[in-house]
């Protein structure tokens, strides 16, 4: 379970520039949540822009481009990527480049599904993976002026 959460955290960190919202989830057999199914949801859905990026990633890897974070997509996300060419232009996703190498992040609201210590650990691990790959340093802060805001919200 923690590997899946870590993968989700990494995906969000890779595809957003100012934090993320931890969305509600969709079971693999459903493509869109409804009020009747929300309590039983298991996998993460994402905001509209992240949903589009997920579809693009699925298409890039030859998966069904559903925008659903299903087990097949997670398997691809967890597989080694050495030598696999990436999508050309991520600059439109990331906006402008950071003008510094040390970035701060703040964890705001927590999910009710996990203890805050587990969320803290998973997010710290995700930032650690990203730091090794990017050469950036991520430092947690409690300041409201953090470079990256991480919140869990129900959409």
Short mmCIF file of C-alpha atoms in Angstrom, two decimals:
data_model
loop_
_atom_site.label_atom_id
_atom_site.label_comp_id
_atom_site.label_asym_id
_atom_site.label_seq_id
_atom_site.Cartn_x
_atom_site.Cartn_y
_atom_site.Cartn_z
CA UNK A 1 0.00 0.00 0.00
CA UNK A 2 2.77 2.48 0.84
CA UNK A 3 4.47 1.84 -2.53
CA UNK A 4 1.27 2.88 -4.30
CA UNK A 5 0.95 6.03 -2.19
CA UNK A 6 4.60 6.87 -2.78
CA UNK A 7 4.10 6.42 -6.52
CA UNK A 8 1.08 8.72 -6.41
CA UNK A 9 3.05 11.33 -4.47
CA UNK A 10 5.89 11.12 -6.98
CA UNK A 11 3.50 11.47 -9.92
CA UNK A 12 1.97 14.56 -8.40
CA UNK A 13 5.36 16.09 -7.63
CA UNK A 14 6.55 15.44 -11.16
CA UNK A 15 3.50 16.92 -12.82
CA UNK A 16 2.69 19.99 -10.77
CA UNK A 17 4.55 23.13 -9.86
CA UNK A 18 2.74 24.49 -6.83
CA UNK A 19 1.62 21.51 -4.81
CA UNK A 20 -1.35 19.27 -5.29
CA UNK A 21 -4.72 18.33 -4.04
CA UNK A 22 -5.09 14.76 -2.95
CA UNK A 23 -8.24 13.79 -4.75
CA UNK A 24 -10.93 11.24 -4.20
CA UNK A 25 -10.42 7.91 -5.88
CA UNK A 26 -12.04 5.83 -8.59
CA UNK A 27 -12.32 2.06 -8.57
CA UNK A 28 -10.69 0.48 -11.61
CA UNK A 29 -14.04 -0.64 -13.01
CA UNK A 30 -15.53 2.88 -13.01
CA UNK A 31 -14.40 5.85 -15.05
CA UNK A 32 -16.17 8.62 -13.18
CA UNK A 33 -17.26 8.90 -9.56
CA UNK A 34 -20.84 9.42 -8.57
CA UNK A 35 -22.21 10.49 -5.18
CA UNK A 36 -23.34 6.92 -4.51
CA UNK A 37 -19.87 5.44 -5.05
CA UNK A 38 -17.62 8.04 -3.42
CA UNK A 39 -17.39 6.31 -0.01
CA UNK A 40 -16.17 3.11 -1.67
CA UNK A 41 -13.56 4.65 -3.93
CA UNK A 42 -10.09 3.11 -3.88
CA UNK A 43 -7.73 4.81 -6.37
CA UNK A 44 -6.86 8.46 -6.85
CA UNK A 45 -8.53 10.70 -9.40
CA UNK A 46 -7.00 14.00 -10.18
CA UNK A 47 -7.82 17.58 -10.99
CA UNK A 48 -8.59 18.37 -14.63
CA UNK A 49 -5.04 19.33 -15.62
CA UNK A 50 -3.48 16.37 -13.84
CA UNK A 51 -6.16 14.13 -15.32
CA UNK A 52 -5.13 15.27 -18.80
CA UNK A 53 -1.47 14.64 -17.99
CA UNK A 54 -2.30 11.16 -16.73
CA UNK A 55 -4.13 10.44 -19.99
CA UNK A 56 -1.12 11.68 -21.97
CA UNK A 57 1.21 9.48 -19.93
CA UNK A 58 -1.04 6.46 -20.49
CA UNK A 59 -1.14 7.15 -24.23
CA UNK A 60 2.65 7.58 -24.31
CA UNK A 61 3.12 4.11 -22.77
CA UNK A 62 0.48 2.45 -24.95
CA UNK A 63 -2.10 2.03 -22.18
CA UNK A 64 -5.82 2.73 -22.40
CA UNK A 65 -5.97 6.52 -22.08
CA UNK A 66 -8.71 6.66 -19.43
CA UNK A 67 -7.24 9.05 -16.89
CA UNK A 68 -7.90 6.42 -14.22
CA UNK A 69 -4.95 5.61 -11.98
CA UNK A 70 -5.45 1.86 -12.35
CA UNK A 71 -3.13 -1.04 -11.52
CA UNK A 72 -1.72 -1.19 -15.07
CA UNK A 73 -0.80 2.51 -14.95
CA UNK A 74 0.73 2.12 -11.49
CA UNK A 75 2.79 -0.83 -12.74
CA UNK A 76 4.21 1.32 -15.56
CA UNK A 77 4.89 4.16 -13.10
CA UNK A 78 6.83 1.80 -10.82
CA UNK A 79 8.91 0.23 -13.59
CA UNK A 80 12.48 1.42 -14.26
CA UNK A 81 12.62 4.23 -16.82
CA UNK A 82 16.29 4.23 -17.85
CA UNK A 83 16.62 4.76 -21.58
CA UNK A 84 12.92 5.43 -22.13
CA UNK A 85 12.49 8.74 -23.95
CA UNK A 86 10.10 11.08 -22.20
CA UNK A 87 7.40 13.41 -23.45
CA UNK A 88 9.04 16.38 -25.16
CA UNK A 89 7.60 19.51 -23.59
CA UNK A 90 6.89 19.58 -19.88
CA UNK A 91 7.65 23.30 -19.69
CA UNK A 92 3.98 24.19 -20.23
CA UNK A 93 3.13 22.06 -17.21
CA UNK A 94 5.78 23.35 -14.88
CA UNK A 95 5.57 27.03 -15.75
CA UNK A 96 8.75 28.97 -15.16
CA UNK A 97 11.85 27.35 -13.72
CA UNK A 98 12.70 27.82 -10.07
CA UNK A 99 15.35 30.48 -9.59
CA UNK A 100 16.82 28.57 -6.65
CA UNK A 101 17.91 25.04 -5.80
CA UNK A 102 16.52 24.81 -2.26
CA UNK A 103 12.73 24.65 -2.24
CA UNK A 104 10.47 24.63 0.78
CA UNK A 105 7.29 22.61 1.11
CA UNK A 106 4.46 22.75 3.60
CA UNK A 107 2.00 20.00 4.38
CA UNK A 108 -1.34 21.61 5.12
CA UNK A 109 -4.41 19.47 5.58
CA UNK A 110 -4.05 15.72 6.02
CA UNK A 111 -6.19 12.89 4.75
CA UNK A 112 -8.36 11.14 7.31
CA UNK A 113 -7.38 7.78 5.82
CA UNK A 114 -3.78 7.75 7.09
CA UNK A 115 -1.96 8.88 10.21
CA UNK A 116 -0.21 12.20 9.67
CA UNK A 117 3.15 10.59 10.50
CA UNK A 118 2.68 8.14 7.60
CA UNK A 119 1.72 10.96 5.21
CA UNK A 120 4.75 12.98 6.38
CA UNK A 121 7.03 10.02 5.77
CA UNK A 122 5.60 9.26 2.31
CA UNK A 123 5.82 12.86 1.17
CA UNK A 124 9.35 13.17 2.53
CA UNK A 125 10.28 9.98 0.63
CA UNK A 126 8.73 11.30 -2.57
CA UNK A 127 10.65 14.58 -2.27
CA UNK A 128 13.81 12.59 -1.59
CA UNK A 129 13.35 10.64 -4.83
CA UNK A 130 12.72 13.85 -6.73
CA UNK A 131 15.75 15.52 -5.09
CA UNK A 132 18.05 12.72 -6.25
CA UNK A 133 16.72 12.98 -9.80
CA UNK A 134 16.63 16.77 -10.06
CA UNK A 135 19.52 18.08 -8.00
CA UNK A 136 17.07 20.18 -6.00
CA UNK A 137 16.87 20.20 -2.20
CA UNK A 138 13.46 20.09 -0.54
CA UNK A 139 13.06 21.38 3.01
CA UNK A 140 9.87 21.09 5.00
CA UNK A 141 8.57 24.28 6.58
CA UNK A 142 5.49 25.29 8.54
CA UNK A 143 5.46 28.71 6.89
CA UNK A 144 2.49 29.67 4.74
CA UNK A 145 5.02 31.08 2.25
CA UNK A 146 6.39 27.68 1.20
CA UNK A 147 7.33 27.16 -2.43
CA UNK A 148 5.21 24.00 -2.63
CA UNK A 149 1.95 23.54 -0.74
CA UNK A 150 0.74 19.97 -0.16
CA UNK A 151 -2.89 19.51 0.89
CA UNK A 152 -5.33 16.64 1.07
CA UNK A 153 -8.80 17.71 0.02
CA UNK A 154 -12.00 16.04 -1.11
CA UNK A 155 -12.96 17.10 -4.60
#
